[in-house]
Coordinates of C-alpha atoms (C1' of nucleotides) in Angstrom, one line a residue:
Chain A
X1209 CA 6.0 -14.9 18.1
X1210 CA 7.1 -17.9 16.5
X1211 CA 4.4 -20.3 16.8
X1212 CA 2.6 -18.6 15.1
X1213 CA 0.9 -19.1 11.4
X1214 CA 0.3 -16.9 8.8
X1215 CA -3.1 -16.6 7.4
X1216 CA -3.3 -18.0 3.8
X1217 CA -6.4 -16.0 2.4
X1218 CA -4.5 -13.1 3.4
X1219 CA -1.0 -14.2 2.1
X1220 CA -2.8 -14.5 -1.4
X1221 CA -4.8 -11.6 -1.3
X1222 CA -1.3 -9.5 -0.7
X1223 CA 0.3 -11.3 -3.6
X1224 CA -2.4 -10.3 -6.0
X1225 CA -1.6 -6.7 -4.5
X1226 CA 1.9 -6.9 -5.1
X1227 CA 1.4 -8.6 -8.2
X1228 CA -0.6 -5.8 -9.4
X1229 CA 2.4 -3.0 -8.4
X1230 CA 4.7 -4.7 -10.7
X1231 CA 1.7 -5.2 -13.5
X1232 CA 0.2 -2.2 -13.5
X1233 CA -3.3 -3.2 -16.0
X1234 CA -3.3 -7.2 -15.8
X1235 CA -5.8 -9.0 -16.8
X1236 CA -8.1 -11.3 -14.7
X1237 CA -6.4 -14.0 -17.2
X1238 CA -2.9 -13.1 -16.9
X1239 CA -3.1 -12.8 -12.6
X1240 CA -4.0 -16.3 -12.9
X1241 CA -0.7 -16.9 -14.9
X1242 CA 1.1 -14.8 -12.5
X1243 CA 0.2 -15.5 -9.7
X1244 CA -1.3 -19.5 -10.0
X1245 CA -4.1 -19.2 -8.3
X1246 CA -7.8 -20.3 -9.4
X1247 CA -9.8 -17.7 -11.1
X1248 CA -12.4 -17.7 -8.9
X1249 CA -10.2 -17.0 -6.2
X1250 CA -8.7 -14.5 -7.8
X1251 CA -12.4 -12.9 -8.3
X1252 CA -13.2 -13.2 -5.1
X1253 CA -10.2 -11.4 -4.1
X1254 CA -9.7 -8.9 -6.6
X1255 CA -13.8 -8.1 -5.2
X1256 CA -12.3 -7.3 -1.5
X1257 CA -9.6 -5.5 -2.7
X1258 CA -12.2 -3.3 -5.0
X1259 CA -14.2 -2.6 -2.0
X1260 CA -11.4 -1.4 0.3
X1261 CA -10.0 1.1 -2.7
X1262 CA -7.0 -0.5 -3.0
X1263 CA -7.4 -1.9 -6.8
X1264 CA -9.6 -0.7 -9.5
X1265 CA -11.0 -2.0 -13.0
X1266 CA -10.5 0.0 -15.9
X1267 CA -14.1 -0.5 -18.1
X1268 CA -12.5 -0.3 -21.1
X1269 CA -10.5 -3.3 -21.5
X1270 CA -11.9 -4.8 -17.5
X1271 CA -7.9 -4.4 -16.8
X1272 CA -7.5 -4.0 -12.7
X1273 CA -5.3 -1.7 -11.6
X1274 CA -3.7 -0.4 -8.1
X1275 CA -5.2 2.8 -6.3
X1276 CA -3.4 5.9 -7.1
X1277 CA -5.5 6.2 -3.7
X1278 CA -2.7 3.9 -1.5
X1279 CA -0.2 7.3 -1.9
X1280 CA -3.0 9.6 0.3
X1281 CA -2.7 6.7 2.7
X1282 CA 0.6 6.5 4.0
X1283 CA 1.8 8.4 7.0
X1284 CA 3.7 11.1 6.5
X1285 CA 7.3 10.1 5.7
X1286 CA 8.9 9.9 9.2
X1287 CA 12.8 9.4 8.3
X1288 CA 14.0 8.4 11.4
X1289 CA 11.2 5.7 11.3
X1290 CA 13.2 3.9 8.7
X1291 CA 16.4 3.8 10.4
X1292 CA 14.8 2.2 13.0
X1293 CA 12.7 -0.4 10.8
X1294 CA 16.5 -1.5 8.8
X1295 CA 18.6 -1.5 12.4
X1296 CA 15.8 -3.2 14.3
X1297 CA 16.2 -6.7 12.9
X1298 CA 20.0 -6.5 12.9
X1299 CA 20.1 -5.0 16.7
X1300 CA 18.6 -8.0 17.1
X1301 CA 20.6 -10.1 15.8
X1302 CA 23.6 -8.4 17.3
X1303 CA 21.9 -9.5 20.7
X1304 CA 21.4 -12.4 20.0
X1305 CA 24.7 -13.1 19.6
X1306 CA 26.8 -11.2 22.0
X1307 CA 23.8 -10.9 24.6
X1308 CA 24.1 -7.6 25.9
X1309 CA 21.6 -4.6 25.2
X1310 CA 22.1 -1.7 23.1
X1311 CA 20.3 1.7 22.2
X1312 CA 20.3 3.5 18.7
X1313 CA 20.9 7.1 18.8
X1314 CA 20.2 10.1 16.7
X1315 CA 21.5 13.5 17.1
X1316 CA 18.9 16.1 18.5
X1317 CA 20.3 19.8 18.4
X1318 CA 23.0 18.9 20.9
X1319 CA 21.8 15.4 22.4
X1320 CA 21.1 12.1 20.9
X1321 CA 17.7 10.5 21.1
X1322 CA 17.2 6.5 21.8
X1323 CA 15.1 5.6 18.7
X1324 CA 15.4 2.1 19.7
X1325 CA 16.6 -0.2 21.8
X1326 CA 17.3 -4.1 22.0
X1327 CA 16.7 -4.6 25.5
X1328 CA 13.6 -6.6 26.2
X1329 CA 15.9 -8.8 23.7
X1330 CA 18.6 -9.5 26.1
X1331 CA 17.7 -11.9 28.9
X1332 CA 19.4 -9.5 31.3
X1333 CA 17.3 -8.4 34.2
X1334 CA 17.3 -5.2 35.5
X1335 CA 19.6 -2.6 33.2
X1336 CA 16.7 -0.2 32.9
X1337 CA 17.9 1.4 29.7
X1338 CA 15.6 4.4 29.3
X1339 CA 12.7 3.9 26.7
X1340 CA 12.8 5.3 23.7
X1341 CA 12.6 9.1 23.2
X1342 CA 15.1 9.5 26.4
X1343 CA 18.1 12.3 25.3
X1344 CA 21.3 11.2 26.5
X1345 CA 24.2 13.0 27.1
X1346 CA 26.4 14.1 24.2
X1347 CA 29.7 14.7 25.7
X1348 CA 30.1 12.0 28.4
X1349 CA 28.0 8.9 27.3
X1350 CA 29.6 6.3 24.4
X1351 CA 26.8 6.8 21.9
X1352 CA 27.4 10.8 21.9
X1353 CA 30.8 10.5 21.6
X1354 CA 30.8 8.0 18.4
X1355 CA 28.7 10.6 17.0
X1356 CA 30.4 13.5 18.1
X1357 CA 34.0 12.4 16.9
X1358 CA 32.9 11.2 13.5
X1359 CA 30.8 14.0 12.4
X1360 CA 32.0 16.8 10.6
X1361 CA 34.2 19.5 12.3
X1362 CA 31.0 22.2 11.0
X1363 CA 28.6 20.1 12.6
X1364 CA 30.5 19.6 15.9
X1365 CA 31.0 23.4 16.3
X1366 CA 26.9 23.9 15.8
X1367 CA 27.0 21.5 18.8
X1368 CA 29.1 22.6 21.1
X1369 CA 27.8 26.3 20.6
X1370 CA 24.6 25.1 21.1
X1371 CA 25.6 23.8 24.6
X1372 CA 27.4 26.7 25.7
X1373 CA 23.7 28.5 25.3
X1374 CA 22.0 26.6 28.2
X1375 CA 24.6 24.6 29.6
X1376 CA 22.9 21.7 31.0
X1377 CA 24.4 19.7 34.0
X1378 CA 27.0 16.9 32.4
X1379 CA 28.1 19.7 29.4
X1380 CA 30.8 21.5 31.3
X1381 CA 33.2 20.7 29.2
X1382 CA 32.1 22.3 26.3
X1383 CA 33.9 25.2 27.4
X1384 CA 36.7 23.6 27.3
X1385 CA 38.1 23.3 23.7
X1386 CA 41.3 21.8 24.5
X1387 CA 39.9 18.8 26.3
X1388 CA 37.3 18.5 23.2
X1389 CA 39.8 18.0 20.9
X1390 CA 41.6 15.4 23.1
X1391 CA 38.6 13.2 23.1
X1392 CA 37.5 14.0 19.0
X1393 CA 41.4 12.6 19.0
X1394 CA 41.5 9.7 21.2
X1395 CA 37.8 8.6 19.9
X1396 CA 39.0 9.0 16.4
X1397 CA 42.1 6.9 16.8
X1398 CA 40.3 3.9 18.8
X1399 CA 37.3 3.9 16.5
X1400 CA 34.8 3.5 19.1
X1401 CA 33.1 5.6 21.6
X1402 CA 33.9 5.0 25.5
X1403 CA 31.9 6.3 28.6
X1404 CA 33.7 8.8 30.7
X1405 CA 34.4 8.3 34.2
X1406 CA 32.3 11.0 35.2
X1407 CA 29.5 9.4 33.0
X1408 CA 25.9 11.2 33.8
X1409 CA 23.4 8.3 33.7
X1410 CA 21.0 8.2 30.7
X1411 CA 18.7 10.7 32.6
X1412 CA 15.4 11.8 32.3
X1413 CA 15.4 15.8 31.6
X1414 CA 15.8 17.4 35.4
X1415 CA 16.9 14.3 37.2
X1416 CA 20.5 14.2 38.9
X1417 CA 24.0 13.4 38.0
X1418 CA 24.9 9.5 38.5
X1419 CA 28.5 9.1 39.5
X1420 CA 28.2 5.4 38.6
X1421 CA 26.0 3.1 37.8
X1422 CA 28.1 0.3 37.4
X1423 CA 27.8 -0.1 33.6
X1424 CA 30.0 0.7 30.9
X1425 CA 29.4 1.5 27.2
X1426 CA 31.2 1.3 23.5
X1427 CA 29.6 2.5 20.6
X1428 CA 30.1 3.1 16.9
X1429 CA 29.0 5.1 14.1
X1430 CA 27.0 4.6 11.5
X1431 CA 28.3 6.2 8.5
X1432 CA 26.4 6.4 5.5
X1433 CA 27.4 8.8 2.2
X1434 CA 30.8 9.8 4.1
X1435 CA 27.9 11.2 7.1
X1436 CA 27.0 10.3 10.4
X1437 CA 23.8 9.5 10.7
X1438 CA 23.4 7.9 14.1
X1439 CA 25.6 5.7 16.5
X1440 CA 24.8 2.3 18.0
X1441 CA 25.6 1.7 21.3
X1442 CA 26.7 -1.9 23.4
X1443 CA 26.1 -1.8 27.4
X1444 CA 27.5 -4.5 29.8
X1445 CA 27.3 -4.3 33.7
X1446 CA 31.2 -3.7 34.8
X1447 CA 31.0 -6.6 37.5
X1448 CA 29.8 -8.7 35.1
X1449 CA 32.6 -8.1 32.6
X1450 CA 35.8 -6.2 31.7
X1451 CA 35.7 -3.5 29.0
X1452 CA 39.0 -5.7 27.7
X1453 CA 36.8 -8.7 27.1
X1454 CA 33.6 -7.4 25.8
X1455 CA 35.6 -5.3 23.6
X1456 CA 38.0 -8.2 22.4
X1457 CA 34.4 -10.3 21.8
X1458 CA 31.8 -7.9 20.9
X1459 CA 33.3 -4.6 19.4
X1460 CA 33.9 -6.9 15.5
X1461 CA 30.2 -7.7 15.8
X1462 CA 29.1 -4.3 16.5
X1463 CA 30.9 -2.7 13.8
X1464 CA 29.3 -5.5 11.4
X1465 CA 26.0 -4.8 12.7
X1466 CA 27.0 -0.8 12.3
X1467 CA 28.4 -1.3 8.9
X1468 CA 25.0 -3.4 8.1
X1469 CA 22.7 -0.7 9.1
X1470 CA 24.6 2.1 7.0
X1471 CA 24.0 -0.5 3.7
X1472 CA 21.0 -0.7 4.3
X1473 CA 20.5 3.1 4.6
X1474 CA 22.5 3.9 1.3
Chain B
X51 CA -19.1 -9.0 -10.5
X52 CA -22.2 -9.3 -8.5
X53 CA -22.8 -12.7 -7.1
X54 CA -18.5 -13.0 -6.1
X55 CA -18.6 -12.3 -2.5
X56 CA -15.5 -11.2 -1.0
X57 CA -13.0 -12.7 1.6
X58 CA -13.2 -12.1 5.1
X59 CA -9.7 -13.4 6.3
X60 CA -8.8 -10.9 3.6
X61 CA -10.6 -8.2 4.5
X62 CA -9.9 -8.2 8.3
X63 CA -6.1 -8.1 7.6
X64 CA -6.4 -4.8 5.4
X65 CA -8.1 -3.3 8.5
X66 CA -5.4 -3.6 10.6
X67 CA -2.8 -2.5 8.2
X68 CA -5.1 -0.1 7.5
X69 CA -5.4 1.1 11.1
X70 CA -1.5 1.2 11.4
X71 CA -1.1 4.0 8.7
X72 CA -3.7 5.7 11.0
X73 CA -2.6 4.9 14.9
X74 CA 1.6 4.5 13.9
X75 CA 3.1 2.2 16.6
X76 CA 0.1 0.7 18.1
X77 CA 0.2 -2.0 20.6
X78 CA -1.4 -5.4 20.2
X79 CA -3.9 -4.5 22.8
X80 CA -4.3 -1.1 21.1
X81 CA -5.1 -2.8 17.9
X82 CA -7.2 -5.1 19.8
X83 CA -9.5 -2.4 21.0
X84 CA -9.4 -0.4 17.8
X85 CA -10.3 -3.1 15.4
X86 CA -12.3 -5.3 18.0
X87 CA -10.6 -8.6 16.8
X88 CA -9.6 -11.1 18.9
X89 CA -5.5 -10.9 19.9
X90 CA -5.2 -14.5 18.5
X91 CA -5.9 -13.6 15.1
X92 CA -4.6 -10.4 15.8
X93 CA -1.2 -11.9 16.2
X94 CA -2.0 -14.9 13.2
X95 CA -2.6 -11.2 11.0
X96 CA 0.5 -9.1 11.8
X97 CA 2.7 -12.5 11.7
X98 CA 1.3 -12.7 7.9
X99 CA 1.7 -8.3 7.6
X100 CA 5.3 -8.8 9.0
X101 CA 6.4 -11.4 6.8
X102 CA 5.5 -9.5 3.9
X103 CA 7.2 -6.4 4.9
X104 CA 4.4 -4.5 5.6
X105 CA 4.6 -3.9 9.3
X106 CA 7.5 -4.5 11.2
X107 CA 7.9 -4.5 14.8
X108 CA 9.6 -2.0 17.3
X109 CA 12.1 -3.9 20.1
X110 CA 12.1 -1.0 22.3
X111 CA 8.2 -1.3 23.0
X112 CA 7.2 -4.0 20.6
X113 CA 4.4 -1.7 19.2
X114 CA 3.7 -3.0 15.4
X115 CA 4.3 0.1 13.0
X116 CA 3.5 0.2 8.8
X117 CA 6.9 -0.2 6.7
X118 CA 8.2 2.7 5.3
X119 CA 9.1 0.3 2.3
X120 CA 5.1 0.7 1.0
X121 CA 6.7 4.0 -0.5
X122 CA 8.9 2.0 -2.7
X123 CA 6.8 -0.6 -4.0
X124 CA 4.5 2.2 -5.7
X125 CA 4.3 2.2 -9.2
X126 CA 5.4 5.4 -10.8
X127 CA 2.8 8.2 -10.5
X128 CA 1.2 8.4 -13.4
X129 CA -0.7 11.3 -13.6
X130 CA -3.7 10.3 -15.8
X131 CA -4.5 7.0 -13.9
X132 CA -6.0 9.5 -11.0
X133 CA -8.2 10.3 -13.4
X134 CA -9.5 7.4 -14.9
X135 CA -9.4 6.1 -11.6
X136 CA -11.6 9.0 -10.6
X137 CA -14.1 9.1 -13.8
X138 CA -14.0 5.5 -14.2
X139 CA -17.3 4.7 -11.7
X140 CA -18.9 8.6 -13.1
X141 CA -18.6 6.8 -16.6
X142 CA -20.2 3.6 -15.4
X143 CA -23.4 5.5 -13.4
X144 CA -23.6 8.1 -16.6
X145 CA -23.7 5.2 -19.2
X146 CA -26.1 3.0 -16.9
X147 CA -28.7 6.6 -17.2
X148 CA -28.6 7.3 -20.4
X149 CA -27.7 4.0 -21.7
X150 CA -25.5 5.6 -24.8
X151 CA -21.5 5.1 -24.2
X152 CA -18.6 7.8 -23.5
X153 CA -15.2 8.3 -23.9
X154 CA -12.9 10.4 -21.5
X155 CA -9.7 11.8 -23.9
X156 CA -6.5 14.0 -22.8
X157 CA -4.8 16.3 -24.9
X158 CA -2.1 14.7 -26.4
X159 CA 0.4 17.3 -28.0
X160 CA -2.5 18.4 -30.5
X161 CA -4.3 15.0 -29.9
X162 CA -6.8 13.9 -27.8
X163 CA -6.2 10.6 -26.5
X164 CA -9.1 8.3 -25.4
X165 CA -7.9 7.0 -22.0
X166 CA -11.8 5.8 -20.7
X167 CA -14.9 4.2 -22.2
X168 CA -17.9 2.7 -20.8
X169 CA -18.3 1.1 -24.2
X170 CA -18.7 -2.6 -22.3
X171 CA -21.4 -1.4 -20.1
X172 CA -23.7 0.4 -23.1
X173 CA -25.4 -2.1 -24.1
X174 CA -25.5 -1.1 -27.6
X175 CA -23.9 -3.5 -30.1
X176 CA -21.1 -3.0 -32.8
X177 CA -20.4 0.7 -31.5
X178 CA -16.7 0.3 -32.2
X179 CA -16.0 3.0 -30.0
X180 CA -11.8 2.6 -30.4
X181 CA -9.8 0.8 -27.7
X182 CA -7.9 3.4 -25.0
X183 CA -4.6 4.8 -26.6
X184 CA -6.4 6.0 -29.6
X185 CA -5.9 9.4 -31.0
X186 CA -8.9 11.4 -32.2
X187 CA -8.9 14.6 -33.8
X188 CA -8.8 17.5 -32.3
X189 CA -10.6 20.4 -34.3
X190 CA -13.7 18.4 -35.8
X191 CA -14.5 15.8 -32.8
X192 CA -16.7 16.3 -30.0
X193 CA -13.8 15.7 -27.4
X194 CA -11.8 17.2 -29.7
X195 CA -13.8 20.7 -29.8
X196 CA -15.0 20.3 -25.9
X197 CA -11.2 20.6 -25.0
X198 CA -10.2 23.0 -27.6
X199 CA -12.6 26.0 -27.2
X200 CA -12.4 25.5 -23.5
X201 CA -8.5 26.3 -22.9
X202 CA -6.7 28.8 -22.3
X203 CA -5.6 30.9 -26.0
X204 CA -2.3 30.2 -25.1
X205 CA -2.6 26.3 -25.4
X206 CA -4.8 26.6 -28.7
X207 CA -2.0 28.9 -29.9
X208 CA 0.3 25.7 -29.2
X209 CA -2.1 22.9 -30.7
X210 CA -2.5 24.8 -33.8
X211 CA 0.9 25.7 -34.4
X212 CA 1.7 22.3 -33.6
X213 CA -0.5 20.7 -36.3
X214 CA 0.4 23.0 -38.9
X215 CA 4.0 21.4 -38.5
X216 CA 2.8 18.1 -40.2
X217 CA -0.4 18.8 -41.2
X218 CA -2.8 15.2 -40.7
X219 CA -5.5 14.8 -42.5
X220 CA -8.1 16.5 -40.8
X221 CA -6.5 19.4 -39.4
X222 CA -6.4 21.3 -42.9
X223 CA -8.7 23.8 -41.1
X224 CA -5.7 24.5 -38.5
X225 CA -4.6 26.9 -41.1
X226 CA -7.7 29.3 -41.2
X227 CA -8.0 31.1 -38.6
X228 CA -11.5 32.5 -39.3
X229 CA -12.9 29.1 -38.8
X230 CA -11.0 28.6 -36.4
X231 CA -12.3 31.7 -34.4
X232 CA -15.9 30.5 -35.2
X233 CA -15.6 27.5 -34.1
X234 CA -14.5 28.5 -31.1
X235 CA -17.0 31.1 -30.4
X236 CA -19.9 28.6 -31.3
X237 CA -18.7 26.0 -28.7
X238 CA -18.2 28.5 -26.1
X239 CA -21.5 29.7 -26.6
X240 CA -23.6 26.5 -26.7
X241 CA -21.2 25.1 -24.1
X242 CA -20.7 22.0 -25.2
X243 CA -18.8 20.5 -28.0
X244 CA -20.2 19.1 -31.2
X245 CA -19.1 16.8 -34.1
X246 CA -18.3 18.5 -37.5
X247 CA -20.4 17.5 -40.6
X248 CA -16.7 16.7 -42.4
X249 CA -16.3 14.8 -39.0
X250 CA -13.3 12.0 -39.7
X251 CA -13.6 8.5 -37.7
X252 CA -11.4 8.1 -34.5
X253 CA -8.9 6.3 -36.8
X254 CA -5.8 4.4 -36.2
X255 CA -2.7 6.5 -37.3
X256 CA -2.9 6.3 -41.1
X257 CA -6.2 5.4 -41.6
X258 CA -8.5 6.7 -44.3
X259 CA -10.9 9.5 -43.5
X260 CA -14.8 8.2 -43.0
X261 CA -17.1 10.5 -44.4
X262 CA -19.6 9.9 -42.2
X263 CA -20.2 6.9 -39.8
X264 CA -23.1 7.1 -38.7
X265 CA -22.6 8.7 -35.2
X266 CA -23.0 11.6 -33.7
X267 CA -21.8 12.8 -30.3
X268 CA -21.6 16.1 -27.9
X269 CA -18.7 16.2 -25.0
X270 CA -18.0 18.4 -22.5
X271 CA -15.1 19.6 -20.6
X272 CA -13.8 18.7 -17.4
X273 CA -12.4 21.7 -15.5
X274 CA -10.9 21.9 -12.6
X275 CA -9.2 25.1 -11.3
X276 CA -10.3 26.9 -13.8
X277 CA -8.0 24.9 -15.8
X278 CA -9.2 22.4 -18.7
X279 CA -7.6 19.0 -18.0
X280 CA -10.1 16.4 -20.1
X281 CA -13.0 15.9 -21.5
X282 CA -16.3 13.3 -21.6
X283 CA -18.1 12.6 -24.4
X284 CA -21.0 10.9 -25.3
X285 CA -22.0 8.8 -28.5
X286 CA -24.7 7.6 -30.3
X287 CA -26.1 6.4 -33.8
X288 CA -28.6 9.2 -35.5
X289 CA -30.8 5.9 -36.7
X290 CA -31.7 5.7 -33.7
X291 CA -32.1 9.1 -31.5
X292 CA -32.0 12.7 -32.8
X293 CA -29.5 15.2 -31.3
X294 CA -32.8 17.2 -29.9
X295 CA -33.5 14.3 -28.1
X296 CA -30.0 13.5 -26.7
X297 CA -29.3 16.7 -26.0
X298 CA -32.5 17.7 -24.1
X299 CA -32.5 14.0 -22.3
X300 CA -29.4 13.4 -21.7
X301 CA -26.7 16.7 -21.8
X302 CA -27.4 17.6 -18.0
X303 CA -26.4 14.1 -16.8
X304 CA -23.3 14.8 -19.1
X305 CA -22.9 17.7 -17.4
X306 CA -23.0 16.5 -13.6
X307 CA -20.8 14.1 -14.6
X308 CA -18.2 15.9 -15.8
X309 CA -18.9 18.2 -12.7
X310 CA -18.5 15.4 -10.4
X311 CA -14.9 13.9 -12.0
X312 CA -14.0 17.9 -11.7
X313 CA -14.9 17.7 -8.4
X314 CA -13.0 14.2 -7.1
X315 CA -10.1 15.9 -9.1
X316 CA -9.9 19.1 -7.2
Chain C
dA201 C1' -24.9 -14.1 -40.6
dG202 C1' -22.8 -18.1 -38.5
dT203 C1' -19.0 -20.4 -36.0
dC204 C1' -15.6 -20.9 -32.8
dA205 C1' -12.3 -19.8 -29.3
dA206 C1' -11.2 -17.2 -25.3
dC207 C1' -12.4 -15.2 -21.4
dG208 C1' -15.1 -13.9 -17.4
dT209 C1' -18.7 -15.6 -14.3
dT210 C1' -21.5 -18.6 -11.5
dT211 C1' -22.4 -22.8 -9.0
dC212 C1' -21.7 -26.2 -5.5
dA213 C1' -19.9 -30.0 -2.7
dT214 C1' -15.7 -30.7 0.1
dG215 C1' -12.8 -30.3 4.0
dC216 C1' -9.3 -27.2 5.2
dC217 C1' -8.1 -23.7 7.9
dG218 C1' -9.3 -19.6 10.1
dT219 C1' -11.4 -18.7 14.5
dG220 C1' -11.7 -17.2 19.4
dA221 C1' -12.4 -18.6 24.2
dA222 C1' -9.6 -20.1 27.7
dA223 C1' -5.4 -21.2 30.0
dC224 C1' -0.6 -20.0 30.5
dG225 C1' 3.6 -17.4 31.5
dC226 C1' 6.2 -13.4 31.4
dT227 C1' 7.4 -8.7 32.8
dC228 C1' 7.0 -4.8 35.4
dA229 C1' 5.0 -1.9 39.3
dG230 C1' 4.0 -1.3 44.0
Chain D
dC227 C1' 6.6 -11.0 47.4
dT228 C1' 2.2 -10.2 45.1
dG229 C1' -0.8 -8.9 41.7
dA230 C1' -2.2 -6.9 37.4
dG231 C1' -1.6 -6.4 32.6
dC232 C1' -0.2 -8.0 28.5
dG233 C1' 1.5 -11.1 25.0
dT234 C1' 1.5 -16.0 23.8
dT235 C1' 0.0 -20.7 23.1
dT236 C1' -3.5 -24.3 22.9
dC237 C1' -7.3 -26.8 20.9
dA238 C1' -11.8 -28.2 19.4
dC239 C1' -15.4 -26.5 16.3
dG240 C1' -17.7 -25.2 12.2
dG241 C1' -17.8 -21.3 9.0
dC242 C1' -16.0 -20.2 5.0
dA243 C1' -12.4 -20.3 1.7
dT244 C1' -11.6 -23.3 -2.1
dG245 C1' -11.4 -24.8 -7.0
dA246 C1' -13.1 -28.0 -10.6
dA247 C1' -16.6 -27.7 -13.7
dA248 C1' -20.4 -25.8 -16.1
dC249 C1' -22.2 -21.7 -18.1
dG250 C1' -22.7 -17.1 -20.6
dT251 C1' -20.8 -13.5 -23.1
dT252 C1' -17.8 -11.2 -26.1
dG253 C1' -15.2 -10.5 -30.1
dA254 C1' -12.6 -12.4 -34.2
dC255 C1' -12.7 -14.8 -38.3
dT256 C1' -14.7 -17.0 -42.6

DNA sequence: AGTCAACGTTTCATGCCGTGAAACGCTCAG
DNA sequence: CTGAGCGTTTCACGGCATGAAACGTTGACT
């Protein structure tokens, strides 16, 4: 979208809104010294913001005020929408400058959710990451195990008993609590999540295993308050690339863009 | 502010924000077929949106969602702006009927506080109605008396002890409690409240009391879950119009309005 | 009552800039 | 490979946003 130009009228009539938040009661005389513009501009505007409820004028002293109306308006408070609305802009940049995709993850009960991906980003062709709302794997896939080895020891057992309930194809090895602890260990100590060998692909709920389809993964947490709150994930095509290299040039810029993300979150 | 027409460039761009805290994560042909505009200035608006951090866009399917940072830019909630905001136009339409002006007051520890007045839209001259912030008296105004006999005994329990504390001028009758009860009674039973003979101005704290200035007034209370919450008055000068006359002209627009305000509070 | 200053409101000529139809190019599905 | 759907860019036109200036009203002060 660059190329693009921003509409003036409506760049004004937002900084009278604005203007407004911060001076709650102003004055049709002191928006003009706030703000610069004209007065009859500012009447004019002030007018359409009147009729679309968004600013009100007190009688008694013709001060304009902001809607106590704007709270009803606002969707309900979807938390996950702002982690995606802070890590959008630097998964971008993080394409940008190591140019392969990546996905942000969640944890859902015992999977993590794609909230976002960078994808239509990168100017790769054909590495059909799943759109968002796909679960992938928590056990076998890099995203879920940078969550899974960073979160609390509570939280992990919550996860692995609720695998053992339904015990979906790919989870086997929740049973197994001594190869659980080797990978929480060898996660921990490299800092990063890996793909396993036996990696499922980043399936759709019911489709089949995928023994390999020739990508790999890293990914690493994002840790806000001493918590795991999500993992971000950085996919390459194997014939394209060795794990040695992308990790030797990409794995500093994905912690940045991780460590970025959880500021922004705190 | 007849005569000051408003913006359309404006106007058009509050739509579509407006239709993104409705339709969450629409698409630009989404938008295009919900707001009818053309995708050009679709674009030209969401470019403007976006660079005010108002709406940022989603890689993963490039749909255009409202910032969750709107929450922060709000201006603390204070409570009584609702309802000025609210009774502000009811004032206006009551004052343009019976063309005498109003005040709206809280209770203000044992206070009322004006926080309204059509004042600038009564075209009556040198009514000095007092700016908003101004204390009146609680026991001998018409506010004053409209609130007061239309709480709960618990809160007149509180107000009164409260002004026997310091004792203003004016609230000398806070210590009988036969009048007191009178009082009461008498409002209750005509239903509206009425100005005492001994009536002091609505002074500025440490002013003189005015034995008589003039003006008379009736108010009424605004109640909304069977809770009192405020309460509209309305003044005049006895030159010029009788009580008779006010009250049988003019209480039952008094009335609806307060009704109304009750109503947009609920 | 009279005067003056401050502020909000209205007017109107100017040309900027918002507008939208149309052409273009990209991505994905079949 | 082909086509459809969607986002993006272009460009010429004229509607409409603009703001300086004149005007009306209000409130303060003597």
């Amino acid at each position: 979208m660059p190329g693009v130009k921003s509409i003036r009228a409506l760049e004004r009539g937002l900084d009278v809104l604005q203007a407004l938040q911060t001076v709650p009661g102003a004055s049709l005389r002191e928006l003009h010294q706030i703000t610069g513009l004209p007065k009859a501009t500012l009447l004019r505007i002030l007018k359409t913001l009147t009729e679309r409820n968004l600013v009100w004028q007190r009688m008694a002293d013709g001060a304009y005020l902001p809607s106590s109306r704007m709270r009803d308006r606002l969707p309900a408070p979807a938390e996950n929408d702002r982690l995606v609305e802070i890590a959008s802009p630097v998964m971008a940049r993080l394409c940008e400058r190591v140019n392969w995709p990546s996905i942000l993850g969640v944890r859902i009960d015992d999977q993590i959710e794609v909230i976002e991906t960078n994808r239509p980003r990168s100017h790769v062709p054909h590495l059909p990451l799943g759109p968002v709302g796909v679960r992938v794997n928590m056990l076998l896939s890099a995203v879920g195990r940078a969550y899974f080895a960073f979160c609390g020891p509570e939280e992990r057992a919550e996860i692995v008993a609720r695998m053992r309930l339904h015990a979906r194809p790919g989870e086997e090895m929740a049973a197994d609590t001594a190869w659980l602890a080797r990978m929480v260990r060898e996660t921990q100590a490299r800092g990063y999540g890996m793909r396993d060998a036996r990696f499922l692909g980043e399936t759709e709920a019911g489709a089949g295993p995928v023994i390999d389809d020739g990508r790999a993964s890293i990914a690493t947490p994002i840790i806000v308050g001493g918590q795991v709150i999500a993992a971000i994930n950085l996919t390459w095509t194997r014939r394209a690339a060795t794990a040695e290299h992308v990790i030797e040039t990409c794995l500093g810029d994905l912690r940045e863009a991780a460590a970025e993300v959880a500021l922004g979150m705190a």
